[in-house]
Coordinates of C-alpha atoms in Angstrom, one line a residue:
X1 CA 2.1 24.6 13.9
X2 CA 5.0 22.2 14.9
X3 CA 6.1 22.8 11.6
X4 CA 7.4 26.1 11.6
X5 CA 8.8 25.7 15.6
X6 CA 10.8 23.1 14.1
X7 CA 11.8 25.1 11.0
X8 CA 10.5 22.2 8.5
X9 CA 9.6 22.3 5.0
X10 CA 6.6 20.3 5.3
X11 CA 4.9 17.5 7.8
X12 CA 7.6 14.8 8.4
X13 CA 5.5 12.1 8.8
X14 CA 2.1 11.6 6.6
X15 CA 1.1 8.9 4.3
X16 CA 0.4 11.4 1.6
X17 CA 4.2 11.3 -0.3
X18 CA 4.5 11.7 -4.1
X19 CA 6.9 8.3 -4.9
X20 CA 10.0 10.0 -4.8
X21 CA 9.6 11.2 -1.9
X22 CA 9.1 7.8 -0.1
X23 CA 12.0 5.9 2.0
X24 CA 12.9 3.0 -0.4
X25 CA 14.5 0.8 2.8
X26 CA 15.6 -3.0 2.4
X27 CA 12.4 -4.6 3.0
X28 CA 10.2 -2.2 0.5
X29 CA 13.1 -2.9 -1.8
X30 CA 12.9 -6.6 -1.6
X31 CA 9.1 -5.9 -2.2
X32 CA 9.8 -4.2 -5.3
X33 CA 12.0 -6.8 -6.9
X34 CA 9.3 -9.2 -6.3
X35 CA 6.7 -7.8 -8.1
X36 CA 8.9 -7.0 -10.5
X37 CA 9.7 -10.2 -11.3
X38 CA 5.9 -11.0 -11.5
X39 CA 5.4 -8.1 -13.7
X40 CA 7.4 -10.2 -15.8
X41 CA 6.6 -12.9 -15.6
X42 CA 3.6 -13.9 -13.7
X43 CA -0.2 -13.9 -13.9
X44 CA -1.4 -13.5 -10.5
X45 CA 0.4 -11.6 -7.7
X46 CA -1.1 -11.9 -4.0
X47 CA 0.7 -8.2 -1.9
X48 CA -0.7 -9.0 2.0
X49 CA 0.4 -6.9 4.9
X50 CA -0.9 -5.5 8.0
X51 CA -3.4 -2.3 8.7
X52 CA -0.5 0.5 8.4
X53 CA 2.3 -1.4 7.2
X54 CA 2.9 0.6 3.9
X55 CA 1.5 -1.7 1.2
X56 CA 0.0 1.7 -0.6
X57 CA 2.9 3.2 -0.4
X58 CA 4.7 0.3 -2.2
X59 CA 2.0 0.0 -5.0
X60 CA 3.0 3.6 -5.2
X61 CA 6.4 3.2 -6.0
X62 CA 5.8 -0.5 -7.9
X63 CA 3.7 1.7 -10.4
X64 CA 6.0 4.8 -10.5
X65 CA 8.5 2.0 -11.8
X66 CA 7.1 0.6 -14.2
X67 CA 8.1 1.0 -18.0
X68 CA 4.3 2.8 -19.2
X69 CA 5.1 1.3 -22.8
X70 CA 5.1 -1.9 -21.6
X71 CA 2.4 -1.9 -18.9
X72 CA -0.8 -0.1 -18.8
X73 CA -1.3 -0.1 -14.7
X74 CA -5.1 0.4 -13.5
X75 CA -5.3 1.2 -9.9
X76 CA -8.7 0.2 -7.7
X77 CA -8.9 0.7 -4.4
X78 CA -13.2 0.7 -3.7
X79 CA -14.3 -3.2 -3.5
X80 CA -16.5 -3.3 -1.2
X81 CA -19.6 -3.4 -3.2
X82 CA -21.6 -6.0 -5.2
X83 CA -20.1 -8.1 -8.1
X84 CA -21.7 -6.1 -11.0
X85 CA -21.2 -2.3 -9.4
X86 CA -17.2 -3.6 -9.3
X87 CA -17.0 -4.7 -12.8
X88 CA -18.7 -1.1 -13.7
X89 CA -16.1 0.2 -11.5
X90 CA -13.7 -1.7 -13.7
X91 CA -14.7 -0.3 -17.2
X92 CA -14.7 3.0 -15.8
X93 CA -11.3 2.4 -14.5
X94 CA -10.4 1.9 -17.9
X95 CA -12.1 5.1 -19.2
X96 CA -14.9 3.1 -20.8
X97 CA -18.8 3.7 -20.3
X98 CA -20.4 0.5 -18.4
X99 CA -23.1 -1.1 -20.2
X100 CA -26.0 -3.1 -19.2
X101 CA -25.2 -6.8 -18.4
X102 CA -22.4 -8.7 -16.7
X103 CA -21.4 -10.2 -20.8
X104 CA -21.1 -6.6 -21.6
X105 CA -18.7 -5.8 -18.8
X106 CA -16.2 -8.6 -19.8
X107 CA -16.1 -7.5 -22.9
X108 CA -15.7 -4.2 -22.6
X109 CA -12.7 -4.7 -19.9
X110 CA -10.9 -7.3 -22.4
X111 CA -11.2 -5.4 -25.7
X112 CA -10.0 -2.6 -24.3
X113 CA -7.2 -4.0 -22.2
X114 CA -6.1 -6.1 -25.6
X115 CA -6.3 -2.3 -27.6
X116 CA -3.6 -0.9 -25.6
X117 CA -1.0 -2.9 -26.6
X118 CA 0.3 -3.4 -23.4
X119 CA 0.5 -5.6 -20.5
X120 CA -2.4 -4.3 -18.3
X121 CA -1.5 -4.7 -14.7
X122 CA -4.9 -4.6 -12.6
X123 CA -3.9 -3.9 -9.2
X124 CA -6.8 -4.5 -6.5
X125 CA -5.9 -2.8 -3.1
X126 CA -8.2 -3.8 0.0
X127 CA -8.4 -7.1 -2.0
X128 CA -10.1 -8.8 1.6
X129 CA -13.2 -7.1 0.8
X130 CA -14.0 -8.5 -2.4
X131 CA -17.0 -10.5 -2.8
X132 CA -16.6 -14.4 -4.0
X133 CA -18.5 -13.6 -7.0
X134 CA -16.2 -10.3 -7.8
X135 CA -12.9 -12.9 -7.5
X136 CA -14.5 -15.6 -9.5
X137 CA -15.1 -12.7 -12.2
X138 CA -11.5 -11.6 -12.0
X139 CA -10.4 -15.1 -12.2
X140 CA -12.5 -15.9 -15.7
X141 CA -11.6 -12.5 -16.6
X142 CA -7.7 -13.1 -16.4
X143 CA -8.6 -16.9 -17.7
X144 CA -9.8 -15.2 -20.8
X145 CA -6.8 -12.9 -21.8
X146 CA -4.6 -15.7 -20.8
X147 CA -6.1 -17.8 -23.7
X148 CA -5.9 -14.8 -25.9
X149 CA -2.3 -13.8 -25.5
X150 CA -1.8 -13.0 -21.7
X151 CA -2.2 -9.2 -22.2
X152 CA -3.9 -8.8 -18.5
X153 CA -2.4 -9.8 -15.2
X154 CA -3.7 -9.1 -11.5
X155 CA -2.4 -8.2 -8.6
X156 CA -4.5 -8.7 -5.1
X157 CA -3.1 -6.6 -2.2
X158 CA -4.6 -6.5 1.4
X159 CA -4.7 -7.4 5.1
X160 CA -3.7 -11.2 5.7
X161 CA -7.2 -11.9 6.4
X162 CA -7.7 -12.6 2.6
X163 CA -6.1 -16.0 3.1
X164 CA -9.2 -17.0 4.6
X165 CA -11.8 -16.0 2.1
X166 CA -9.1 -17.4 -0.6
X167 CA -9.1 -21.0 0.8
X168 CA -13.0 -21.4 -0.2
X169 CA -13.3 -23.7 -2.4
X170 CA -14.7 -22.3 -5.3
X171 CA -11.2 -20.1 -5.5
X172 CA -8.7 -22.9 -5.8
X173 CA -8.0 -22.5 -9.4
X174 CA -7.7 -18.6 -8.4
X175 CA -5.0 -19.8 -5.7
X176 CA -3.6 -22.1 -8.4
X177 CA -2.8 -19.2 -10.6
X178 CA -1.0 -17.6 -7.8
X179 CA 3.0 -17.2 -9.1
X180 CA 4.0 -14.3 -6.4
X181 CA 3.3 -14.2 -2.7
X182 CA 4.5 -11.3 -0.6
X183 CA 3.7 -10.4 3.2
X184 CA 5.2 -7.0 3.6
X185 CA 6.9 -7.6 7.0
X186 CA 7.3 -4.6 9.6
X187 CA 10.0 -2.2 10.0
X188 CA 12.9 -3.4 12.0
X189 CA 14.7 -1.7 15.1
X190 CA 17.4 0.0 12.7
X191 CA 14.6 0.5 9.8
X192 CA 13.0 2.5 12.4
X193 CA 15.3 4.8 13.3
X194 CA 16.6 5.2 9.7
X195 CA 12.8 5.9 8.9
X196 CA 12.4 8.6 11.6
X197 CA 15.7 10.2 10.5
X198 CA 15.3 9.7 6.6
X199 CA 11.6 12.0 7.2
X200 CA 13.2 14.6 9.4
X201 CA 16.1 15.1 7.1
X202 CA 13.4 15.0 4.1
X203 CA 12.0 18.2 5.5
X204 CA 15.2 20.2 6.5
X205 CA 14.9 19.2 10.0
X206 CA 17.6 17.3 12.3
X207 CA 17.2 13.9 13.1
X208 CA 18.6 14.7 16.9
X209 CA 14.9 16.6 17.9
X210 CA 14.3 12.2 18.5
X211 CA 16.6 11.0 21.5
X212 CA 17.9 8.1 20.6
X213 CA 15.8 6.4 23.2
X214 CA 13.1 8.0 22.3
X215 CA 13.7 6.5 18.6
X216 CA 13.6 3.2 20.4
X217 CA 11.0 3.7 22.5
X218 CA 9.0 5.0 19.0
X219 CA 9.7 1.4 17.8
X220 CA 8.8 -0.6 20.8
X221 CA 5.3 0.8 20.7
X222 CA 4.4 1.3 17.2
X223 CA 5.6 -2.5 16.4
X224 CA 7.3 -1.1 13.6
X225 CA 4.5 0.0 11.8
X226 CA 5.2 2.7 9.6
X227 CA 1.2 4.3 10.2
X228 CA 1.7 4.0 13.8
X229 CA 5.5 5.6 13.8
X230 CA 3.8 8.5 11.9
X231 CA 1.0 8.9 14.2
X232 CA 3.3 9.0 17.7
X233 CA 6.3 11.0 15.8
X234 CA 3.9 13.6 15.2
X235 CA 1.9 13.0 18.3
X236 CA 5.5 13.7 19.8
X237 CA 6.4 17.0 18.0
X238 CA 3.2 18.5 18.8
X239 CA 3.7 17.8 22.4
X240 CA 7.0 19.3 22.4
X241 CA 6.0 22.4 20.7
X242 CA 3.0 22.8 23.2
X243 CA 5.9 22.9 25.7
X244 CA 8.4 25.0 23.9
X245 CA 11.0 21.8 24.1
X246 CA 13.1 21.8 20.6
X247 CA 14.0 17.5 22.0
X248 CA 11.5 15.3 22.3
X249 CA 12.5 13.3 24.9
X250 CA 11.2 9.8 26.8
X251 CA 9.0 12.4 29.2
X252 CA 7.3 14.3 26.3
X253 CA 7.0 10.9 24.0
X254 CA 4.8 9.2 26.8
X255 CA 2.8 11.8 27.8
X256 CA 2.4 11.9 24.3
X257 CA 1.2 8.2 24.1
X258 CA -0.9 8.6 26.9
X259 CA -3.4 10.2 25.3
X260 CA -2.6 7.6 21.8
X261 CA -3.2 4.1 23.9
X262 CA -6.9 3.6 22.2
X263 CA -5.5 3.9 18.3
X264 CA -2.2 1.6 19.3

């Protein structure tokens, strides 16, 4: 394992990191303050971003932050499935037992919300897979507590390909509630390199096994995707273990990609 040839404490570069251990850079920053401020202050949140570009990662942190006696965070992530399996999912989220009927559902998700005493913050991940009748239950849903003291807020996060199911129509008063809009850009040039470092420093290693070039080069063809700069920095150090190279060097890091070009 490249692990130990390198003499690191763990993998460098995977996308399962407990909070602290994350890289909280100027652009996941930026993200934070923002839905910070919704947390605040707002009643829906839209979070898009590319495939890869880290928006678990910052839902990760955004909840890790949060003041728990204050806000009562529920965390879904599986919506692809009919309207009244997701509002199950909902209740269940919540520690509730689903009953029979859609009537049942709402009211099981807004008594129980309203009995924690806190702001629940529902935070849908994969958000562009939602049906139309899932967000037109989400939006009556948050309508609801609104007119009963605003003790639920919502927070849809996904691939920018939600803006296109969002401009139907029969979601404009959904759109309307909208008070904090976020594309996650990608990393730049610098946040690259500091990114590479930062995760090779994380696990005891030195950040000069990456030629600088090579750090460059890491950028140039993962488009500063963070998923992608995982996938060919460990692509990389495999490759140099399998030739006993303690650098990584422009040589090793394409012949690396060569065999990557399909999943870029």
């Amino acid at each position: 394992m490249f692990t130990t040839f390198f003499q690191m404490t763990a993998l460098p570069f995977t996308e399962y990191l407990n909070p602290e251990d994350l890289m909280q850079e100027e652009r996941i920053a930026q993200s934070l303050a923002k839905l910070k401020f919704f947390a605040d202050y707002g009643t829906i949140g839209l979070v898009t971003g590319e495939d890869g570009i880290g928006k678990t990662s910052l839902l990760k942190l955004f909840i890790h932050s949060l003041d728990k006696t204050a806000f009562y965070p529920i965390y879904v992530q599986l919506t692809n499935m009919k309207t009244i399996a997701f509002l199950n999912l909902l209740v269940t989220s919540l520690g509730e037992t689903p009953k029979r009927g859609k009537d049942n559902s709402f009211l099981n998700i807004l008594n129980k919300c309203q009995k924690t005493g806190r702001t629940c913050l529902l935070i849908i991940d994969e958000a562009q897979f939602l049906h139309t009748d899932s967000l037109i239950d989400l939006r009556l849903l948050l309508s609801s507590a609104t007119t009963n003291g605003g003790f639920l807020k919502l927070i849809l996060v996904g691939h920018p390909d939600i803006h296109f199911k969002l401009k139907a129509g029969c979601h404009n008063a959904l759109c309307q509630r909208i008070t904090t809009h976020h594309k996650i850009p990608s990393l730049s040039q610098l946040q690259t390199i500091s990114y590479l470092d930062f995760h090779m420093k994380r696990v005891g290693s030195s950040d000069k096994i990456f030629d600088h070039e090579v750090k460059l080069a890491i950028h140039d063809h993962s488009k500063g995707i963070p998923r992608n700069i995982n996938n060919i920095a460990t692509a990389s150090l495999l490759q140099a273990e399998s030739l006993n190279s303690k650098k990584v060097s422009l040589d090793i890091l394409n012949q690396a990609i060569s065999d990557m070009l399909l999943y870029l």
